[in-house]
Short mmCIF file of C-alpha atoms and ligand atoms in Angstrom, two decimals:
data_model
loop_
_atom_site.label_atom_id
_atom_site.label_comp_id
_atom_site.label_asym_id
_atom_site.label_seq_id
_atom_site.Cartn_x
_atom_site.Cartn_y
_atom_site.Cartn_z
CA UNK A 6 29.63 -65.31 9.81
CA UNK A 7 29.89 -68.64 11.61
CA UNK A 8 31.13 -71.41 9.32
CA UNK A 9 28.39 -73.79 8.25
CA UNK A 10 30.77 -76.73 7.86
CA UNK A 11 33.27 -77.56 10.58
CA UNK A 12 35.15 -80.64 9.40
CA UNK A 13 34.49 -84.34 8.84
CA UNK A 14 31.42 -85.95 10.42
CA UNK A 15 31.82 -89.61 9.38
CA UNK A 16 33.28 -91.77 6.64
CA UNK A 17 31.37 -94.79 5.35
CA UNK A 18 32.93 -97.79 3.64
CA UNK A 19 31.72 -100.98 2.01
CA UNK A 20 33.05 -104.10 3.68
CA UNK A 21 32.93 -107.87 3.32
CA UNK A 22 32.31 -110.27 6.20
CA UNK A 23 30.60 -108.45 9.11
CA UNK A 24 32.40 -110.36 11.85
CA UNK A 25 35.82 -109.69 10.28
CA UNK A 26 34.81 -106.06 10.06
CA UNK A 27 33.98 -105.86 13.77
CA UNK A 28 37.15 -107.77 14.64
CA UNK A 29 39.26 -105.28 12.75
CA UNK A 30 37.73 -101.96 13.81
CA UNK A 31 36.58 -102.81 17.34
CA UNK A 32 39.17 -105.48 18.04
CA UNK A 33 42.44 -104.45 16.44
CA UNK A 34 41.90 -100.68 16.11
CA UNK A 35 39.99 -100.48 19.40
CA UNK A 36 37.25 -98.16 18.17
CA UNK A 37 34.00 -98.41 20.06
CA UNK A 38 31.11 -100.03 18.18
CA UNK A 39 28.65 -97.27 19.08
CA UNK A 40 25.76 -98.43 16.89
CA UNK A 41 24.68 -101.64 15.25
CA UNK A 42 21.83 -100.90 12.89
CA UNK A 43 20.82 -101.55 9.28
CA UNK A 44 21.49 -99.73 6.05
CA UNK A 45 18.34 -97.56 5.93
CA UNK A 46 18.36 -97.76 2.12
CA UNK A 47 18.96 -101.54 2.09
CA UNK A 48 17.62 -103.11 5.30
CA UNK A 49 19.10 -106.55 4.66
CA UNK A 50 22.59 -105.19 5.34
CA UNK A 51 24.06 -104.09 8.65
CA UNK A 52 25.29 -100.59 9.25
CA UNK A 53 28.04 -100.48 11.88
CA UNK A 54 29.29 -97.25 13.43
CA UNK A 55 32.72 -97.24 15.11
CA UNK A 56 33.98 -94.20 16.99
CA UNK A 57 35.11 -92.74 20.26
CA UNK A 58 33.14 -93.53 23.41
CA UNK A 59 30.12 -91.51 22.29
CA UNK A 60 30.61 -91.67 18.56
CA UNK A 61 31.22 -87.95 18.42
CA UNK A 62 31.19 -86.33 14.98
CA UNK A 63 34.70 -86.48 13.56
CA UNK A 64 35.43 -89.91 15.03
CA UNK A 65 32.93 -92.18 13.31
CA UNK A 66 33.98 -94.70 10.70
CA UNK A 67 30.94 -96.61 9.46
CA UNK A 68 30.58 -99.72 7.34
CA UNK A 69 28.05 -101.58 5.23
CA UNK A 70 29.34 -105.18 5.44
CA UNK A 71 28.17 -107.53 2.69
CA UNK A 72 29.00 -111.18 3.29
CA UNK A 73 30.86 -112.51 0.27
CA UNK A 74 31.28 -109.12 -1.44
CA UNK A 75 34.16 -109.06 -3.87
CA UNK A 76 36.94 -106.57 -3.35
CA UNK A 77 36.77 -103.20 -5.03
CA UNK A 78 39.75 -101.37 -6.49
CA UNK A 79 41.32 -98.05 -5.64
CA UNK A 80 41.27 -95.51 -8.42
CA UNK A 81 40.34 -91.98 -9.34
CA UNK A 82 37.11 -90.53 -8.05
CA UNK A 83 37.57 -92.30 -4.73
CA UNK A 84 38.45 -91.58 -1.17
CA UNK A 85 41.44 -93.93 -1.04
CA UNK A 86 42.84 -93.46 2.47
CA UNK A 87 41.09 -92.68 5.73
CA UNK A 88 43.54 -91.25 8.25
CA UNK A 89 43.06 -91.52 12.00
CA UNK A 90 44.84 -89.36 14.56
CA UNK A 91 47.06 -90.79 17.31
CA UNK A 92 49.24 -89.11 19.90
CA UNK A 93 52.77 -88.20 18.91
CA UNK A 94 54.28 -90.99 21.06
CA UNK A 95 51.99 -93.79 19.88
CA UNK A 96 53.46 -94.81 16.55
CA UNK A 97 55.58 -97.67 17.90
CA UNK A 98 52.70 -98.97 19.98
CA UNK A 99 50.59 -99.21 16.83
CA UNK A 100 53.31 -100.73 14.66
CA UNK A 101 53.77 -103.49 17.25
CA UNK A 102 50.04 -103.99 17.73
CA UNK A 103 49.25 -104.23 14.03
CA UNK A 104 52.11 -106.69 13.47
CA UNK A 105 50.87 -108.78 16.40
CA UNK A 106 47.57 -109.27 14.57
CA UNK A 107 49.17 -109.98 11.22
CA UNK A 108 48.49 -106.62 9.58
CA UNK A 109 51.33 -105.63 7.26
CA UNK A 110 52.34 -102.04 7.91
CA UNK A 111 54.24 -99.57 5.72
CA UNK A 112 57.53 -98.03 6.72
CA UNK A 113 57.15 -94.85 8.74
CA UNK A 114 56.36 -92.06 6.29
CA UNK A 115 56.60 -88.31 6.82
CA UNK A 116 54.00 -85.87 5.51
CA UNK A 117 53.76 -82.16 6.27
CA UNK A 118 56.28 -82.78 9.07
CA UNK A 119 54.26 -85.53 10.78
CA UNK A 120 55.01 -89.24 10.94
CA UNK A 121 52.47 -91.82 9.81
CA UNK A 122 51.98 -95.45 8.90
CA UNK A 123 49.75 -96.90 6.24
CA UNK A 124 48.02 -100.29 6.08
CA UNK A 125 44.87 -102.01 4.84
CA UNK A 126 42.06 -103.84 6.58
CA UNK A 127 41.08 -107.42 5.59
CA UNK A 128 39.06 -106.02 2.65
CA UNK A 129 41.83 -103.77 1.36
CA UNK A 130 40.48 -100.52 2.89
CA UNK A 131 43.29 -97.95 2.99
CA UNK A 132 43.99 -96.65 6.49
CA UNK A 133 46.61 -94.34 7.92
CA UNK A 134 47.54 -93.49 11.50
CA UNK A 135 49.09 -90.05 11.80
CA UNK A 136 51.06 -89.21 14.94
CA UNK A 137 50.67 -85.60 16.00
CA UNK A 138 50.56 -83.29 19.01
CA UNK A 139 47.77 -81.12 17.66
CA UNK A 140 44.75 -83.11 18.83
CA UNK A 141 43.08 -82.51 22.20
CA UNK A 142 40.40 -85.20 21.72
CA UNK A 143 40.60 -88.20 24.04
CA UNK A 144 39.38 -91.10 21.90
CA UNK A 145 37.85 -94.00 23.81
CA UNK A 146 39.35 -93.76 27.26
CA UNK A 147 38.18 -97.10 28.69
CA UNK A 148 38.41 -99.49 25.75
CA UNK A 149 41.05 -102.20 25.42
CA UNK A 150 43.64 -99.77 24.03
CA UNK A 151 45.47 -97.75 26.71
CA UNK A 152 43.96 -94.24 26.79
CA UNK A 153 47.24 -92.59 25.78
CA UNK A 154 47.44 -94.72 22.64
CA UNK A 155 43.79 -94.81 21.60
CA UNK A 156 42.66 -93.45 18.26
CA UNK A 157 41.46 -89.85 18.77
CA UNK A 158 39.18 -89.75 15.78
CA UNK A 159 39.78 -88.87 12.17
CA UNK A 160 42.83 -86.97 11.11
CA UNK A 161 41.55 -86.59 7.56
CA UNK A 162 40.93 -88.22 4.23
CA UNK A 163 42.72 -88.51 0.91
CA UNK A 164 40.72 -87.99 -2.27
CA UNK A 165 42.29 -89.47 -5.38
CA UNK A 166 41.15 -87.29 -8.28
CA UNK A 167 41.95 -86.76 -11.97
CA UNK A 168 42.02 -83.00 -11.45
CA UNK A 169 41.57 -80.78 -8.46
CA UNK A 170 40.27 -77.44 -9.70
CA UNK A 171 36.52 -77.98 -9.42
CA UNK A 172 36.73 -79.90 -6.14
CA UNK A 173 38.99 -77.21 -4.70
CA UNK A 174 36.46 -74.60 -5.75
CA UNK A 175 33.66 -76.55 -4.07
CA UNK A 176 35.60 -76.96 -0.82
CA UNK A 177 36.97 -73.44 -0.59
CA UNK A 178 34.07 -71.42 -1.98
CA UNK A 179 31.02 -73.34 -0.82
CA UNK A 180 32.10 -75.55 2.10
CA UNK A 181 34.12 -73.31 4.44
CA UNK A 182 37.42 -75.05 3.62
CA UNK A 183 40.65 -73.22 2.87
CA UNK A 184 43.82 -74.29 1.10
CA UNK A 185 46.55 -75.12 3.59
CA UNK A 186 49.52 -76.26 1.56
CA UNK A 187 51.03 -78.58 -1.01
CA UNK A 188 53.69 -81.24 -0.60
CA UNK A 189 54.81 -83.72 -3.28
CA UNK A 190 51.60 -83.36 -5.27
CA UNK A 191 49.37 -83.61 -2.21
CA UNK A 192 47.09 -80.59 -1.85
CA UNK A 193 45.81 -80.04 1.68
CA UNK A 194 42.61 -78.30 2.74
CA UNK A 195 41.03 -77.79 6.15
CA UNK A 196 38.38 -75.79 7.95
CA UNK A 197 40.74 -75.01 10.82
CA UNK A 198 43.51 -77.24 9.54
CA UNK A 199 43.41 -79.58 12.53
CA UNK A 200 42.98 -83.33 12.95
CA UNK A 201 39.35 -84.09 12.18
CA UNK A 202 38.94 -81.59 9.37
CA UNK A 203 41.73 -82.33 6.89
CA UNK A 204 40.98 -83.19 3.26
CA UNK A 205 43.92 -83.96 0.96
CA UNK A 206 43.64 -84.16 -2.81
CA UNK A 207 46.17 -86.35 -4.59
CA UNK A 208 46.12 -86.25 -8.38
CA UNK A 209 45.62 -89.68 -9.88
CA UNK A 210 48.33 -90.54 -12.37
CA UNK A 211 46.64 -93.56 -13.93
CA UNK A 212 43.25 -92.06 -14.66
CA UNK A 213 41.67 -95.43 -13.90
CA UNK A 214 38.33 -95.21 -12.18
CA UNK A 215 38.12 -97.12 -8.92
CA UNK A 216 35.52 -99.85 -8.58
CA UNK A 217 33.31 -99.49 -5.55
CA UNK A 218 32.91 -102.71 -3.58
CA UNK A 219 34.33 -104.24 -0.40
CA UNK A 220 37.31 -102.30 0.88
CA UNK A 221 36.39 -98.98 -0.71
CA UNK A 222 34.80 -95.87 0.72
CA UNK A 223 31.18 -95.21 -0.17
CA UNK A 224 31.05 -91.58 0.94
CA UNK A 225 32.45 -88.93 3.25
CA UNK A 226 30.17 -86.81 5.41
CA UNK A 227 31.01 -83.30 6.55
CA UNK A 228 29.75 -81.79 9.77
CA UNK A 229 27.22 -79.06 10.18
CA UNK A 230 25.78 -77.99 13.53
CA UNK A 231 22.05 -78.55 13.07
CA UNK A 232 19.13 -78.70 10.68
CA UNK A 233 19.06 -74.93 10.17
CA UNK A 234 22.71 -74.77 9.12
CA UNK A 235 22.20 -77.85 6.96
CA UNK A 236 19.42 -76.13 5.01
CA UNK A 237 21.73 -73.16 4.44
CA UNK A 238 24.39 -75.47 3.04
CA UNK A 239 21.81 -77.18 0.85
CA UNK A 240 20.69 -73.81 -0.54
CA UNK A 241 24.26 -72.68 -1.26
CA UNK A 242 25.10 -75.93 -3.03
CA UNK A 243 21.94 -75.91 -5.12
CA UNK A 244 22.47 -72.27 -6.11
CA UNK A 245 25.87 -73.30 -7.37
CA UNK A 246 24.56 -76.08 -9.54
CA UNK A 247 24.98 -79.13 -7.35
CA UNK A 248 22.31 -81.82 -7.43
CA UNK A 249 21.63 -82.18 -3.72
CA UNK A 250 19.19 -84.70 -2.25
CA UNK A 251 16.37 -83.80 0.07
CA UNK A 252 17.09 -84.04 3.81
CA UNK A 253 17.13 -87.70 4.90
CA UNK A 254 16.53 -88.77 8.47
CA UNK A 255 19.33 -91.11 9.57
CA UNK A 256 18.01 -91.26 13.15
CA UNK A 257 21.34 -90.19 14.70
CA UNK A 258 21.75 -87.23 12.34
CA UNK A 259 20.06 -85.68 9.30
CA UNK A 260 21.78 -85.98 5.93
CA UNK A 261 21.97 -84.46 2.47
CA UNK A 262 24.05 -85.97 -0.33
CA UNK A 263 25.62 -84.79 -3.55
CA UNK A 264 28.40 -85.89 -5.90
CA UNK A 265 31.51 -83.69 -5.91
CA UNK A 266 33.00 -82.93 -9.35
CA UNK A 267 35.79 -85.51 -9.01
CA UNK A 268 33.30 -88.31 -8.45
CA UNK A 269 33.33 -88.80 -4.67
CA UNK A 270 29.94 -88.92 -2.93
CA UNK A 271 29.74 -86.14 -0.34
CA UNK A 272 27.25 -85.89 2.50
CA UNK A 273 26.57 -83.08 4.94
CA UNK A 274 25.33 -84.43 8.28
CA UNK A 275 24.14 -82.69 11.43
CA UNK A 276 25.99 -82.95 14.74
CA UNK A 277 22.61 -83.46 16.41
CA UNK A 278 21.17 -85.63 17.91
CA UNK A 279 23.92 -88.28 18.14
CA UNK A 280 24.02 -91.95 19.11
CA UNK A 281 22.67 -91.79 22.66
CA UNK A 282 19.07 -91.13 21.54
CA UNK A 283 18.03 -94.81 21.55
CA UNK A 284 20.60 -96.48 23.81
CA UNK A 285 22.17 -95.69 27.12
CA UNK A 286 25.74 -94.37 26.76
CA UNK A 287 27.06 -97.32 28.78
CA UNK A 288 25.46 -99.83 26.41
CA UNK A 289 25.94 -98.26 22.99
CA UNK A 290 26.19 -100.77 20.16
CA UNK A 291 25.06 -103.79 22.13
CA UNK A 292 21.67 -104.37 20.49
CA UNK A 293 20.54 -104.17 16.90
CA UNK A 294 18.75 -100.82 16.76
CA UNK A 295 16.20 -100.18 14.05
CA UNK A 296 14.48 -96.99 12.93
CA UNK A 297 10.78 -96.87 13.85
CA UNK A 298 9.66 -97.62 10.30
CA UNK A 299 11.64 -100.89 10.26
CA UNK A 300 10.65 -102.04 13.74
CA UNK A 301 7.49 -103.92 12.57
CA UNK A 302 9.78 -106.07 10.38
CA UNK A 303 12.40 -106.76 13.05
CA UNK A 304 11.91 -110.52 12.95
CA UNK A 305 12.48 -110.80 9.22
CA UNK A 306 15.33 -108.26 9.24
CA UNK A 307 17.22 -109.98 12.06
CA UNK A 308 16.74 -113.37 10.42
CA UNK A 309 18.54 -112.05 7.33
CA UNK A 310 21.52 -110.65 9.24
CA UNK A 311 24.49 -112.85 10.12
CA UNK A 312 24.87 -112.84 13.92
CA UNK A 313 28.02 -111.04 15.08
CA UNK A 314 29.81 -110.88 18.42
CA UNK A 315 31.93 -108.15 19.91
CA UNK A 316 34.82 -110.30 21.08
CA UNK A 317 37.11 -107.50 22.16
CA UNK A 318 38.67 -109.70 24.90
CA UNK A 319 40.45 -111.52 22.08
CA UNK A 320 42.14 -108.23 21.20
CA UNK A 321 43.06 -106.98 24.65
ZN1 ZN B 416 26.82 -91.14 5.72
#
């Protein structure tokens, strides 16, 4: 049987100042702002989507930026580090680039035989860049980062949990994941075990719950091909006792949500239709796009949003 889930679709974080958020992800990291819309559940807040040139599933880091939000804290029941994939020769490029923009970077670490660096955005969001030669994706080929150094998309995510048994059962029995290996208390799972599908569980030693606010991840979404496969996933999860939402229309994909046993909010999102449904590929992210139901209120919605600019020239 074809797998219903094929890796990570997107990861969504809470952020502070929207302009700082764009400066960091579009400017410093060189991801393409592929969509500028609103939080469909809270229309006074932006929803930014950053990804490769089309915002393909597996590349899209999204944020809800709240001006003046206080910082959250990392803890158990959270996705604490989002890892992006870079080419095996790009680590020095990124160390230099991050230092140039005042981002303090960890020493080079080694994990499962691959080298990586770790740092935080202006809100304290945990990010890793993992150098590897196992990723055929191209990233954004014509952004301000040279194509050979551009971020390819996600490598994976680290879940910080008090215990792993129930989450492991969910991933491996109901979500098409398999156990890949363990290293220094890090338990690795993947669908194929390639960049874009990796989920690591690290057991939390403190037991302190994280506090969700700016600089923390709100949820992780996993990929499924289409609405038919999504309904199959929903049925499997509900049969196994998970409280799964109804299908929600997010315009660029359809979504279902449920809480995994360790406390992290999981989503399953469709690969279809993608970000080019309401904007030309050449102009993705340039205008504030609203779902049809919000369009009558565009004037009021835009008046409540802080204007932002995509000043990528400053980060060339
Ligand atoms: Zn989502």
